[in-house]
């Protein structure tokens, strides 16, 4: 690749997010088997060790009503849009689809693919704990992952060795470390990359062959280290919430009337995807994978620590607030999501105590740009009013 | 001549007593949580354990105090809970916010009695978060949520049974630590046998509706299963359901029914139907259409044979089998209890579309249905809502099928005129179908 | 069937009240007025207009049959409706009368839309009606026309000039309306916005229809069937050919009149 700066590389990532099927087919063209996954609780390492490239299924971004005769209206747009991908045959070329039992809306999107979109014989549902912070959950995960591994061995007609798993773990951990480094650049006052650009890279990574992804991110970071900042940060805004694969939302945050900078996103389409590591070099690889996935920033659908009833995600959020120093927080989640608002009501008092103003935006397939802009600009006004 | 159940008042009294005990006990242990959890472990803590369950409490409050319920839901929304959140949860949390509680014997008490522990489960993606919110508002209550996982044939999967059993076992140790009480295996085993027995008995009672005329209608079924939901661990609960089973068997033998005029038999998939929906009940009643089988009333607190060779069977289990269960150790007892809970149609159907479809197919066949009525709740992401729209698509070709949106307790979310229209349409389609088949 | 009697069919809908005057198989006249808040007055005015249009005196009517959402409310004097039939029954009979080869009618009304499947005699086979979130498509269309400062016909004509595909929120009419306005504020071409509005309606209707098999010939009825922009999208979404009935908004009223002698 010729040295044209970081923008070229970011464009490559953006192009993948805009043409995910094209990219996935190119992988198939190189001889890869492909597995679509709908939830980041799927242990991708096991797929990768089997020689299958996991590609995340995200929204179609098409405003359509077709899925309303398959799934109830009051399920989130994201689940409807992902279901639509299957019904519209956008991913018929996939060799397999996989999900882990998690939120019910996404479970139903998966069911639509299996029942009505032709994936009955090429699908796997991984039973995954809903209460994570327990010893029994860890044991159960290992057993469940073991069943998944055996299924894949039958599927690909070869054994998945411990070495295969260790290699996959290392590749994925490398991705995680690289992405973390990228996000940490946003801690700076004058970073050479914007939040929306980092979000683009992260989103693309979920659909990519990780070795290729790692190589690109390494090149990107190298270029960024040599580049000047893009300008001083404006009002620093952090997003926390659910899946948002509409990059236009993040562009909007950085194109308000007042200068605002997106400096962190806590969601499964951003940092929750990778902000952990799987222990390397362990004798029991599935155990290691389980341990790693348990240590993730919890999804609100699975966040309840037995005994205290604590929401463990809040510890992470406070840590991110300390490290990334947002001036304000944007709660961003899908309309009709059930676990997210339950967290919002509990998190707001914490933000109040930290003196951090917030606003809430509900996502749909289409973005009501003007309304969102108004709310975001109001938040920025409030921040400018309260910040000394 | 419609039959009048003789056991009716005992059922009402039982339910009321449980609630009064929770509200007014001057000592003992107050436990709160979903009654979709296994309840018997709580009873291992002593004979002075009083339970309040989120779902039955919200349901009965909404039925008894519609205005109060509206205030509770508004208070929850004003307090920050989302409009789209579960309405049971909002009603329940709303009571905590307003610090006042209403129970079905028409009592409204100022001052919400604080639970000592929360023992619950995580059925949907916000289920145990319900109690996180209650705990937060009450200054922090120790809570233990059990992940039942669920899914088709779950009770036959050793991995799942062990997982849930391990949690219950750990949960019992936690209960001891948190309450400071010594756990009595004797009390526990007795409670487990009662819990399983009630579930099996209820299954037997529901299965009698396969007869024509069906002895019980949905209105009675809804009113008769709450004791099983509220507290199914007591000797009294067992006696109630044994007596009811005898009575309903007698009704079948003598060809009697609470609603003798049954021209159309309906299978219903949805939350408690006539509850809060008297207009729909009237439309059906006028046409002689009765709900004879309902996955919610049958499957929330009842056990059946379940998946047999890949197909669902609503055949009940023999209650005598419960007496023969080997409950000689704590672990064995936990395992049997967990297996029965995992065998509930609700736990299976919520997390497994194919189990839900098999249940519907079997129910339509076994109960000889003339129509399938689907009423997903707009406030409940489970209540099988996740399968109902797809079920409409699948069954519409096979049997008159109509879907209307409802809500478990939030009247604002019910489109009553629309639901009435669709119920009328449903009757019309069944009539047309019957004429064609004649 | 009606032996030369002059009959009136009344369709008392949420938004409009329609009346038709028939003698045997012949349509003599019709009338359509806004229902307003006085349902009886709305039905009475529709009937009066239809009679005038037909050149028939009130006393010549042998009977009136009512259908529509408010059919039971208009049974009272002075209308003295002879009998009422559910709207889906009337739709089946009316559609069959207007197109003998039809077997499915998709009726897109002010508040409710439905698809009705019937046999060669107009007997009901199956019906699917919209879910709650999809209520009010006709009302939405009318409101959007007013908001945009155009007539409903102009809205359709503008939509046909669209050159760019934009979308509005699909969950419900309230969201769609809000986003349509948002798009206008952003300077999106009115033609593209009106096309998005038309497509929104077509998508909601099509999604409902796929729940049951649609037997050919498929016809479309209701006031919104007159929107060419909407009808441009519907066949593609259904992946089926459809045709718009003559007098599409009167299908229910016709079916009601056809039901005078009874039969379901």
Coordinates of C-alpha atoms in Angstrom, one line a residue, chain A residues 61-70 72-77 80 335-336 363-372, chain C residues 131 133-134 165 167-172 175 178-179 181-183 185-186 199-200 203-208 210-211 239:
Chain A
X61 CA -30.3 0.2 7.2
X62 CA -33.3 -0.3 5.0
X63 CA -36.6 1.1 6.3
X64 CA -38.8 -1.9 5.7
X65 CA -42.0 -3.4 7.1
X66 CA -41.5 -7.0 5.8
X67 CA -40.3 -8.3 9.1
X68 CA -43.4 -7.1 11.0
X69 CA -45.2 -10.2 9.8
X70 CA -42.4 -12.3 11.3
X72 CA -43.6 -8.3 16.7
X73 CA -43.5 -4.6 16.0
X74 CA -42.3 -3.8 19.5
X75 CA -39.0 -5.5 19.0
X76 CA -36.0 -3.2 18.4
X77 CA -35.2 -2.0 14.9
X80 CA -35.9 -6.3 12.7
X335 CA -36.3 2.0 20.9
X336 CA -38.0 -1.0 22.5
X363 CA -32.4 4.7 17.9
X364 CA -34.5 3.5 15.0
X365 CA -33.6 2.4 11.5
X366 CA -33.7 6.0 10.3
X367 CA -32.0 8.8 12.1
X368 CA -34.2 11.9 12.9
X369 CA -31.3 14.1 12.3
X370 CA -32.9 17.4 13.2
X371 CA -34.4 16.1 16.5
X372 CA -31.2 14.4 17.5
Chain C
X131 CA -51.6 -4.8 13.9
X133 CA -48.8 0.0 15.3
X134 CA -49.9 0.1 11.7
X165 CA -35.0 7.0 -2.4
X167 CA -37.0 6.6 4.0
X168 CA -39.1 7.6 7.0
X169 CA -39.3 5.6 10.3
X170 CA -41.3 2.5 9.8
X171 CA -42.6 1.7 13.3
X172 CA -45.8 3.8 13.2
X175 CA -42.8 8.3 13.8
X178 CA -42.2 13.2 12.5
X179 CA -39.4 12.1 10.2
X181 CA -41.2 16.8 8.6
X182 CA -37.6 16.3 9.7
X183 CA -36.6 15.5 6.2
X185 CA -36.5 20.7 7.4
X186 CA -33.3 19.3 6.1
X199 CA -43.8 3.7 0.3
X200 CA -44.3 3.7 4.1
X203 CA -44.8 -1.4 3.1
X204 CA -47.0 -1.7 6.1
X205 CA -49.9 -3.0 4.0
X206 CA -47.7 -5.5 2.1
X207 CA -46.1 -6.8 5.3
X208 CA -49.5 -7.6 6.7
X210 CA -47.8 -11.7 3.5
X211 CA -49.2 -13.4 6.5
X239 CA -44.5 -9.7 -5.7

